[in-house]
Amino acid sequence: MHSDSGPQPDPYPDLAAMGGLLSALELAAADLGVEIAVVPGDWGPAMSAGIVASHAGRKPLSVRVRASQQWFDVAGWSEGVELVTGVTPDLRDVVRAGVAWGAGQPLAELTAQLPFLRFGELAAAHERGPAAVVDVQWRLMREQAATATEFREFGLLVEAAHAETRLRQLYPFSSHWALGFAAHTGTPGPPVVAISPAYGDRPYRVREYPQGDCLAEAATAQEAVALAVARLPAGLGAAAAGAAE
């Protein structure tokens, strides 16, 4: 196999000539006749930047340069959740996305205006509020469990948990087949309880978090769910799910 260890061509000579990504974004904005505020990104000013958003709760639109292609990756985050992403070779489209995102434009309008952007079902639910996010996540979790035919105990656990009102009001997620329940749908926080499904000779296990120490054991999914519910703080439910919003 041929290997060339010599210097590789810079895919962005024009970007370098403009003084880097931050300067290039400002120049593209000036060319479009719009004003933006640009901040350095987490990959350094040459490779990343953020276009500041004035809309409450929205973080600066993240812009990153692809190392080997003349493309730009963008992502819009709010309350710890990635709501919109996209890839484009046109820096002016990046600026247009930054302006629309920063102004608080709804996701459907944003992607209709700029087709290179996309968003998923959970992102759309976040626009409707915590209860909508929990409902969508539960449906997705149940769909995932229904297809995991090789691990019947996981499906039994998901259905038993969904049947319990207090757990159904929390945000469910899975990690290495353990089912966790969080009180927040936005900014990540520790789960309030988790359950590992039975496997082989091991029973169902209630934990503080998916890979944490075992707090209790149960022979059935229903018994494990009851033990998990008994550990929930009083009053924790749908209202708590919106605390991060």
PDB file of C-alpha atoms in Angstrom:
ATOM      1  CA  MET A   1       0.000   0.000   0.000  1.00  0.00           C
ATOM      2  CA  HIS A   2       1.385   3.367  -0.990  1.00  0.00           C
ATOM      3  CA  SER A   3       1.847   5.891   1.806  1.00  0.00           C
ATOM      4  CA  ASP A   4       2.774   9.514   1.276  1.00  0.00           C
ATOM      5  CA  SER A   5       4.156  11.037   4.436  1.00  0.00           C
ATOM      6  CA  GLY A   6       4.991  14.329   2.774  1.00  0.00           C
ATOM      7  CA  PRO A   7       3.088  17.595   3.338  1.00  0.00           C
ATOM      8  CA  GLN A   8      -0.557  17.488   2.313  1.00  0.00           C
ATOM      9  CA  PRO A   9      -2.221  20.338   0.408  1.00  0.00           C
ATOM     10  CA  ASP A  10      -4.300  22.758   2.463  1.00  0.00           C
ATOM     11  CA  PRO A  11      -7.944  22.296   1.376  1.00  0.00           C
ATOM     12  CA  TYR A  12      -8.706  25.838   2.581  1.00  0.00           C
ATOM     13  CA  PRO A  13      -6.072  28.201   1.123  1.00  0.00           C
ATOM     14  CA  ASP A  14      -8.683  30.951   0.771  1.00  0.00           C
ATOM     15  CA  LEU A  15      -9.697  30.539   4.405  1.00  0.00           C
ATOM     16  CA  ALA A  16      -6.109  30.904   5.548  1.00  0.00           C
ATOM     17  CA  ALA A  17      -5.659  33.955   3.341  1.00  0.00           C
ATOM     18  CA  MET A  18      -8.640  35.611   5.054  1.00  0.00           C
ATOM     19  CA  GLY A  19      -7.074  35.128   8.487  1.00  0.00           C
ATOM     20  CA  GLY A  20      -8.887  31.984   9.593  1.00  0.00           C
ATOM     21  CA  LEU A  21     -12.460  30.870  10.136  1.00  0.00           C
ATOM     22  CA  LEU A  22     -13.530  33.743  12.407  1.00  0.00           C
ATOM     23  CA  SER A  23     -12.433  36.379   9.916  1.00  0.00           C
ATOM     24  CA  ALA A  24     -13.910  34.416   7.017  1.00  0.00           C
ATOM     25  CA  LEU A  25     -17.311  34.277   8.711  1.00  0.00           C
ATOM     26  CA  GLU A  26     -17.253  38.027   9.350  1.00  0.00           C
ATOM     27  CA  LEU A  27     -16.328  38.696   5.730  1.00  0.00           C
ATOM     28  CA  ALA A  28     -19.103  36.398   4.484  1.00  0.00           C
ATOM     29  CA  ALA A  29     -21.585  38.211   6.728  1.00  0.00           C
ATOM     30  CA  ALA A  30     -20.464  41.577   5.374  1.00  0.00           C
ATOM     31  CA  ASP A  31     -20.895  40.252   1.832  1.00  0.00           C
ATOM     32  CA  LEU A  32     -24.479  39.259   2.713  1.00  0.00           C
ATOM     33  CA  GLY A  33     -25.170  42.573   4.427  1.00  0.00           C
ATOM     34  CA  VAL A  34     -25.893  41.029   7.846  1.00  0.00           C
ATOM     35  CA  GLU A  35     -24.298  41.496  11.237  1.00  0.00           C
ATOM     36  CA  ILE A  36     -23.054  38.611  13.355  1.00  0.00           C
ATOM     37  CA  ALA A  37     -20.952  38.213  16.481  1.00  0.00           C
ATOM     38  CA  VAL A  38     -18.371  35.447  16.248  1.00  0.00           C
ATOM     39  CA  VAL A  39     -16.543  33.705  19.096  1.00  0.00           C
ATOM     40  CA  PRO A  40     -13.691  31.148  19.018  1.00  0.00           C
ATOM     41  CA  GLY A  41     -14.718  27.502  18.943  1.00  0.00           C
ATOM     42  CA  ASP A  42     -13.482  24.559  20.961  1.00  0.00           C
ATOM     43  CA  TRP A  43     -11.104  23.424  18.202  1.00  0.00           C
ATOM     44  CA  GLY A  44      -9.241  26.731  18.105  1.00  0.00           C
ATOM     45  CA  PRO A  45      -9.946  29.807  15.946  1.00  0.00           C
ATOM     46  CA  ALA A  46      -8.426  28.336  12.792  1.00  0.00           C
ATOM     47  CA  MET A  47     -10.711  25.294  12.744  1.00  0.00           C
ATOM     48  CA  SER A  48     -13.827  26.257  14.704  1.00  0.00           C
ATOM     49  CA  ALA A  49     -16.037  29.159  15.701  1.00  0.00           C
ATOM     50  CA  GLY A  50     -19.424  30.011  17.122  1.00  0.00           C
ATOM     51  CA  ILE A  51     -22.001  32.448  15.750  1.00  0.00           C
ATOM     52  CA  VAL A  52     -23.603  34.066  18.782  1.00  0.00           C
ATOM     53  CA  ALA A  53     -27.352  33.555  19.257  1.00  0.00           C
ATOM     54  CA  SER A  54     -29.487  36.284  20.816  1.00  0.00           C
ATOM     55  CA  HIS A  55     -32.462  33.950  21.399  1.00  0.00           C
ATOM     56  CA  ALA A  56     -32.666  32.861  25.037  1.00  0.00           C
ATOM     57  CA  GLY A  57     -31.494  29.301  25.661  1.00  0.00           C
ATOM     58  CA  ARG A  58     -29.746  28.826  22.323  1.00  0.00           C
ATOM     59  CA  LYS A  59     -25.971  28.428  22.352  1.00  0.00           C
ATOM     60  CA  PRO A  60     -23.806  29.945  19.598  1.00  0.00           C
ATOM     61  CA  LEU A  61     -24.153  27.989  16.373  1.00  0.00           C
ATOM     62  CA  SER A  62     -21.103  25.733  16.305  1.00  0.00           C
ATOM     63  CA  VAL A  63     -19.046  25.824  13.086  1.00  0.00           C
ATOM     64  CA  ARG A  64     -16.177  23.413  12.443  1.00  0.00           C
ATOM     65  CA  VAL A  65     -13.888  23.017   9.457  1.00  0.00           C
ATOM     66  CA  ARG A  66     -13.498  19.531   8.045  1.00  0.00           C
ATOM     67  CA  ALA A  67      -9.781  18.720   7.948  1.00  0.00           C
ATOM     68  CA  SER A  68      -9.640  16.999   4.555  1.00  0.00           C
ATOM     69  CA  GLN A  69     -12.588  18.455   2.622  1.00  0.00           C
ATOM     70  CA  GLN A  70     -13.850  21.871   1.724  1.00  0.00           C
ATOM     71  CA  TRP A  71     -16.929  21.542   3.932  1.00  0.00           C
ATOM     72  CA  PHE A  72     -18.227  23.082   7.144  1.00  0.00           C
ATOM     73  CA  ASP A  73     -20.073  21.210   9.904  1.00  0.00           C
ATOM     74  CA  VAL A  74     -22.624  23.225  11.878  1.00  0.00           C
ATOM     75  CA  ALA A  75     -24.617  22.331  14.989  1.00  0.00           C
ATOM     76  CA  GLY A  76     -27.146  24.202  17.108  1.00  0.00           C
ATOM     77  CA  TRP A  77     -27.423  23.324  20.813  1.00  0.00           C
ATOM     78  CA  SER A  78     -29.928  24.363  23.459  1.00  0.00           C
ATOM     79  CA  GLU A  79     -30.134  23.209  27.102  1.00  0.00           C
ATOM     80  CA  GLY A  80     -27.549  20.492  26.489  1.00  0.00           C
ATOM     81  CA  VAL A  81     -29.385  19.073  23.465  1.00  0.00           C
ATOM     82  CA  GLU A  82     -28.231  19.149  19.842  1.00  0.00           C
ATOM     83  CA  LEU A  83     -31.297  20.390  17.978  1.00  0.00           C
ATOM     84  CA  VAL A  84     -30.032  20.952  14.451  1.00  0.00           C
ATOM     85  CA  THR A  85     -27.025  19.853  12.380  1.00  0.00           C
ATOM     86  CA  GLY A  86     -25.810  20.210   8.830  1.00  0.00           C
ATOM     87  CA  VAL A  87     -22.894  20.146   6.405  1.00  0.00           C
ATOM     88  CA  THR A  88     -22.280  22.637   3.597  1.00  0.00           C
ATOM     89  CA  PRO A  89     -19.402  23.834   1.399  1.00  0.00           C
ATOM     90  CA  ASP A  90     -20.827  27.377   1.309  1.00  0.00           C
ATOM     91  CA  LEU A  91     -19.688  29.721   4.072  1.00  0.00           C
ATOM     92  CA  ARG A  92     -22.524  32.100   3.239  1.00  0.00           C
ATOM     93  CA  ASP A  93     -25.012  29.343   4.050  1.00  0.00           C
ATOM     94  CA  VAL A  94     -23.254  28.934   7.389  1.00  0.00           C
ATOM     95  CA  VAL A  95     -23.783  32.636   8.097  1.00  0.00           C
ATOM     96  CA  ARG A  96     -27.432  32.446   7.027  1.00  0.00           C
ATOM     97  CA  ALA A  97     -27.903  29.503   9.390  1.00  0.00           C
ATOM     98  CA  GLY A  98     -26.226  31.421  12.211  1.00  0.00           C
ATOM     99  CA  VAL A  99     -28.514  34.411  11.748  1.00  0.00           C
ATOM    100  CA  ALA A 100     -31.712  32.334  11.600  1.00  0.00           C
ATOM    101  CA  TRP A 101     -30.686  30.085  14.506  1.00  0.00           C
ATOM    102  CA  GLY A 102     -29.663  33.059  16.623  1.00  0.00           C
ATOM    103  CA  ALA A 103     -32.971  34.804  16.030  1.00  0.00           C
ATOM    104  CA  GLY A 104     -34.881  31.813  17.410  1.00  0.00           C
ATOM    105  CA  GLN A 105     -36.394  30.633  14.135  1.00  0.00           C
ATOM    106  CA  PRO A 106     -38.340  27.345  14.645  1.00  0.00           C
ATOM    107  CA  LEU A 107     -36.586  24.227  13.420  1.00  0.00           C
ATOM    108  CA  ALA A 108     -39.095  23.455  10.652  1.00  0.00           C
ATOM    109  CA  GLU A 109     -38.761  26.960   9.215  1.00  0.00           C
ATOM    110  CA  LEU A 110     -34.990  26.870   9.622  1.00  0.00           C
ATOM    111  CA  THR A 111     -34.597  23.654   7.635  1.00  0.00           C
ATOM    112  CA  ALA A 112     -37.098  24.752   4.996  1.00  0.00           C
ATOM    113  CA  GLN A 113     -35.088  27.916   4.443  1.00  0.00           C
ATOM    114  CA  LEU A 114     -31.737  26.094   4.525  1.00  0.00           C
ATOM    115  CA  PRO A 115     -32.185  22.510   3.259  1.00  0.00           C
ATOM    116  CA  PHE A 116     -28.646  21.465   4.234  1.00  0.00           C
ATOM    117  CA  LEU A 117     -29.798  21.585   7.859  1.00  0.00           C
ATOM    118  CA  ARG A 118     -31.718  18.730   9.491  1.00  0.00           C
ATOM    119  CA  PHE A 119     -33.294  17.871  12.822  1.00  0.00           C
ATOM    120  CA  GLY A 120     -34.774  14.760  14.392  1.00  0.00           C
ATOM    121  CA  GLU A 121     -37.968  13.804  16.163  1.00  0.00           C
ATOM    122  CA  LEU A 122     -36.567  14.394  19.648  1.00  0.00           C
ATOM    123  CA  ALA A 123     -35.314  17.836  18.643  1.00  0.00           C
ATOM    124  CA  ALA A 124     -38.807  18.740  17.430  1.00  0.00           C
ATOM    125  CA  ALA A 125     -40.218  17.491  20.723  1.00  0.00           C
ATOM    126  CA  HIS A 126     -37.870  19.787  22.649  1.00  0.00           C
ATOM    127  CA  GLU A 127     -39.580  22.750  21.000  1.00  0.00           C
ATOM    128  CA  ARG A 128     -42.899  21.549  22.429  1.00  0.00           C
ATOM    129  CA  GLY A 129     -41.621  21.074  25.972  1.00  0.00           C
ATOM    130  CA  PRO A 130     -40.413  18.433  28.454  1.00  0.00           C
ATOM    131  CA  ALA A 131     -43.608  16.350  28.468  1.00  0.00           C
ATOM    132  CA  ALA A 132     -43.396  15.936  24.678  1.00  0.00           C
ATOM    133  CA  VAL A 133     -39.737  14.896  24.933  1.00  0.00           C
ATOM    134  CA  VAL A 134     -40.541  12.261  27.560  1.00  0.00           C
ATOM    135  CA  ASP A 135     -43.417  10.881  25.459  1.00  0.00           C
ATOM    136  CA  VAL A 136     -41.283  10.620  22.318  1.00  0.00           C
ATOM    137  CA  GLN A 137     -38.331   9.093  24.161  1.00  0.00           C
ATOM    138  CA  TRP A 138     -40.571   6.451  25.743  1.00  0.00           C
ATOM    139  CA  ARG A 139     -42.004   5.513  22.354  1.00  0.00           C
ATOM    140  CA  LEU A 140     -38.509   5.238  20.854  1.00  0.00           C
ATOM    141  CA  MET A 141     -37.347   3.183  23.829  1.00  0.00           C
ATOM    142  CA  ARG A 142     -40.272   0.781  23.489  1.00  0.00           C
ATOM    143  CA  GLU A 143     -39.607   0.445  19.758  1.00  0.00           C
ATOM    144  CA  GLN A 144     -35.964  -0.345  20.493  1.00  0.00           C
ATOM    145  CA  ALA A 145     -36.958  -2.944  23.089  1.00  0.00           C
ATOM    146  CA  ALA A 146     -39.437  -4.566  20.706  1.00  0.00           C
ATOM    147  CA  THR A 147     -36.675  -5.189  18.167  1.00  0.00           C
ATOM    148  CA  ALA A 148     -34.267  -6.616  20.775  1.00  0.00           C
ATOM    149  CA  THR A 149     -35.727 -10.085  20.433  1.00  0.00           C
ATOM    150  CA  GLU A 150     -32.424 -11.650  21.483  1.00  0.00           C
ATOM    151  CA  PHE A 151     -32.744 -10.021  24.912  1.00  0.00           C
ATOM    152  CA  ARG A 152     -36.307 -10.662  26.047  1.00  0.00           C
ATOM    153  CA  GLU A 153     -35.636  -9.478  29.607  1.00  0.00           C
ATOM    154  CA  PHE A 154     -34.817  -5.968  28.388  1.00  0.00           C
ATOM    155  CA  GLY A 155     -38.172  -5.735  26.624  1.00  0.00           C
ATOM    156  CA  LEU A 156     -39.976  -7.005  29.703  1.00  0.00           C
ATOM    157  CA  LEU A 157     -38.221  -4.371  31.801  1.00  0.00           C
ATOM    158  CA  VAL A 158     -39.082  -1.508  29.434  1.00  0.00           C
ATOM    159  CA  GLU A 159     -42.749  -2.497  29.314  1.00  0.00           C
ATOM    160  CA  ALA A 160     -42.965  -2.944  33.090  1.00  0.00           C
ATOM    161  CA  ALA A 161     -41.364   0.464  33.637  1.00  0.00           C
ATOM    162  CA  HIS A 162     -43.654   2.132  31.105  1.00  0.00           C
ATOM    163  CA  ALA A 163     -46.678   0.706  32.900  1.00  0.00           C
ATOM    164  CA  GLU A 164     -45.628   2.478  36.114  1.00  0.00           C
ATOM    165  CA  THR A 165     -46.993   6.052  36.142  1.00  0.00           C
ATOM    166  CA  ARG A 166     -44.151   7.673  38.075  1.00  0.00           C
ATOM    167  CA  LEU A 167     -41.434   6.155  35.884  1.00  0.00           C
ATOM    168  CA  ARG A 168     -43.393   6.977  32.740  1.00  0.00           C
ATOM    169  CA  GLN A 169     -43.135  10.658  33.709  1.00  0.00           C
ATOM    170  CA  LEU A 170     -39.322  10.494  33.762  1.00  0.00           C
ATOM    171  CA  TYR A 171     -36.885  10.553  30.838  1.00  0.00           C
ATOM    172  CA  PRO A 172     -35.767   6.974  30.041  1.00  0.00           C
ATOM    173  CA  PHE A 173     -32.443   6.026  28.490  1.00  0.00           C
ATOM    174  CA  SER A 174     -30.399   2.847  28.133  1.00  0.00           C
ATOM    175  CA  SER A 175     -26.710   2.181  28.740  1.00  0.00           C
ATOM    176  CA  HIS A 176     -25.309  -1.304  28.164  1.00  0.00           C
ATOM    177  CA  TRP A 177     -28.915  -2.584  28.365  1.00  0.00           C
ATOM    178  CA  ALA A 178     -29.489  -1.004  31.784  1.00  0.00           C
ATOM    179  CA  LEU A 179     -32.533   1.274  31.877  1.00  0.00           C
ATOM    180  CA  GLY A 180     -32.000   4.659  33.532  1.00  0.00           C
ATOM    181  CA  PHE A 181     -34.515   7.341  34.482  1.00  0.00           C
ATOM    182  CA  ALA A 182     -33.607  11.030  34.586  1.00  0.00           C
ATOM    183  CA  ALA A 183     -35.534  13.979  36.012  1.00  0.00           C
ATOM    184  CA  HIS A 184     -34.306  16.334  33.266  1.00  0.00           C
ATOM    185  CA  THR A 185     -34.867  16.303  29.525  1.00  0.00           C
ATOM    186  CA  GLY A 186     -32.304  18.988  28.757  1.00  0.00           C
ATOM    187  CA  THR A 187     -28.965  19.691  30.425  1.00  0.00           C
ATOM    188  CA  PRO A 188     -27.549  16.306  31.398  1.00  0.00           C
ATOM    189  CA  GLY A 189     -27.855  15.360  35.035  1.00  0.00           C
ATOM    190  CA  PRO A 190     -27.490  12.175  37.042  1.00  0.00           C
ATOM    191  CA  PRO A 191     -30.331   9.645  36.780  1.00  0.00           C
ATOM    192  CA  VAL A 192     -32.554   9.243  39.829  1.00  0.00           C
ATOM    193  CA  VAL A 193     -32.571   5.444  39.539  1.00  0.00           C
ATOM    194  CA  ALA A 194     -31.653   2.658  37.096  1.00  0.00           C
ATOM    195  CA  ILE A 195     -32.485  -1.022  36.572  1.00  0.00           C
ATOM    196  CA  SER A 196     -30.371  -3.728  34.934  1.00  0.00           C
ATOM    197  CA  PRO A 197     -32.346  -6.525  33.276  1.00  0.00           C
ATOM    198  CA  ALA A 198     -31.942 -10.139  34.304  1.00  0.00           C
ATOM    199  CA  TYR A 199     -29.279 -12.000  32.364  1.00  0.00           C
ATOM    200  CA  GLY A 200     -28.427 -15.668  32.655  1.00  0.00           C
ATOM    201  CA  ASP A 201     -28.360 -16.528  36.353  1.00  0.00           C
ATOM    202  CA  ARG A 202     -28.354 -12.861  37.420  1.00  0.00           C
ATOM    203  CA  PRO A 203     -31.617 -11.300  38.662  1.00  0.00           C
ATOM    204  CA  TYR A 204     -32.949  -7.839  37.868  1.00  0.00           C
ATOM    205  CA  ARG A 205     -30.889  -5.259  39.743  1.00  0.00           C
ATOM    206  CA  VAL A 206     -31.835  -1.775  40.944  1.00  0.00           C
ATOM    207  CA  ARG A 207     -28.991   0.756  40.888  1.00  0.00           C
ATOM    208  CA  GLU A 208     -28.443   4.473  41.504  1.00  0.00           C
ATOM    209  CA  TYR A 209     -27.159   4.776  37.938  1.00  0.00           C
ATOM    210  CA  PRO A 210     -26.773   2.260  35.074  1.00  0.00           C
ATOM    211  CA  GLN A 211     -23.339   0.915  35.998  1.00  0.00           C
ATOM    212  CA  GLY A 212     -23.453   1.718  39.716  1.00  0.00           C
ATOM    213  CA  ASP A 213     -23.488  -0.613  42.698  1.00  0.00           C
ATOM    214  CA  CYS A 214     -26.453  -2.933  43.124  1.00  0.00           C
ATOM    215  CA  LEU A 215     -28.982  -1.586  45.649  1.00  0.00           C
ATOM    216  CA  ALA A 216     -31.569  -4.348  45.411  1.00  0.00           C
ATOM    217  CA  GLU A 217     -32.364  -7.497  43.445  1.00  0.00           C
ATOM    218  CA  ALA A 218     -35.633  -8.835  42.061  1.00  0.00           C
ATOM    219  CA  ALA A 219     -36.810 -11.987  40.319  1.00  0.00           C
ATOM    220  CA  THR A 220     -39.159 -10.222  37.880  1.00  0.00           C
ATOM    221  CA  ALA A 221     -39.283  -6.957  35.973  1.00  0.00           C
ATOM    222  CA  GLN A 222     -42.400  -5.867  37.871  1.00  0.00           C
ATOM    223  CA  GLU A 223     -40.703  -6.441  41.234  1.00  0.00           C
ATOM    224  CA  ALA A 224     -37.625  -4.500  40.085  1.00  0.00           C
ATOM    225  CA  VAL A 225     -39.797  -1.601  38.953  1.00  0.00           C
ATOM    226  CA  ALA A 226     -41.586  -1.523  42.315  1.00  0.00           C
ATOM    227  CA  LEU A 227     -38.245  -1.413  44.133  1.00  0.00           C
ATOM    228  CA  ALA A 228     -37.046   1.397  41.856  1.00  0.00           C
ATOM    229  CA  VAL A 229     -40.210   3.446  42.405  1.00  0.00           C
ATOM    230  CA  ALA A 230     -39.783   3.091  46.165  1.00  0.00           C
ATOM    231  CA  ARG A 231     -36.445   4.888  45.842  1.00  0.00           C
ATOM    232  CA  LEU A 232     -37.826   7.904  43.948  1.00  0.00           C
ATOM    233  CA  PRO A 233     -37.898  11.199  45.870  1.00  0.00           C
ATOM    234  CA  ALA A 234     -41.385  12.323  46.835  1.00  0.00           C
ATOM    235  CA  GLY A 235     -43.100  14.462  44.223  1.00  0.00           C
ATOM    236  CA  LEU A 236     -40.705  13.513  41.422  1.00  0.00           C
ATOM    237  CA  GLY A 237     -42.557  13.282  38.133  1.00  0.00           C
ATOM    238  CA  ALA A 238     -43.550  15.245  35.080  1.00  0.00           C
ATOM    239  CA  ALA A 239     -42.981  18.628  36.733  1.00  0.00           C
ATOM    240  CA  ALA A 240     -39.440  17.638  37.666  1.00  0.00           C
ATOM    241  CA  ALA A 241     -38.804  16.609  34.077  1.00  0.00           C
ATOM    242  CA  GLY A 242     -39.089  20.254  33.057  1.00  0.00           C
ATOM    243  CA  ALA A 243     -36.702  21.617  35.653  1.00  0.00           C
ATOM    244  CA  ALA A 244     -33.865  21.954  33.168  1.00  0.00           C
ATOM    245  CA  GLU A 245     -35.876  23.797  30.563  1.00  0.00           C
TER     246      GLU A 245
END
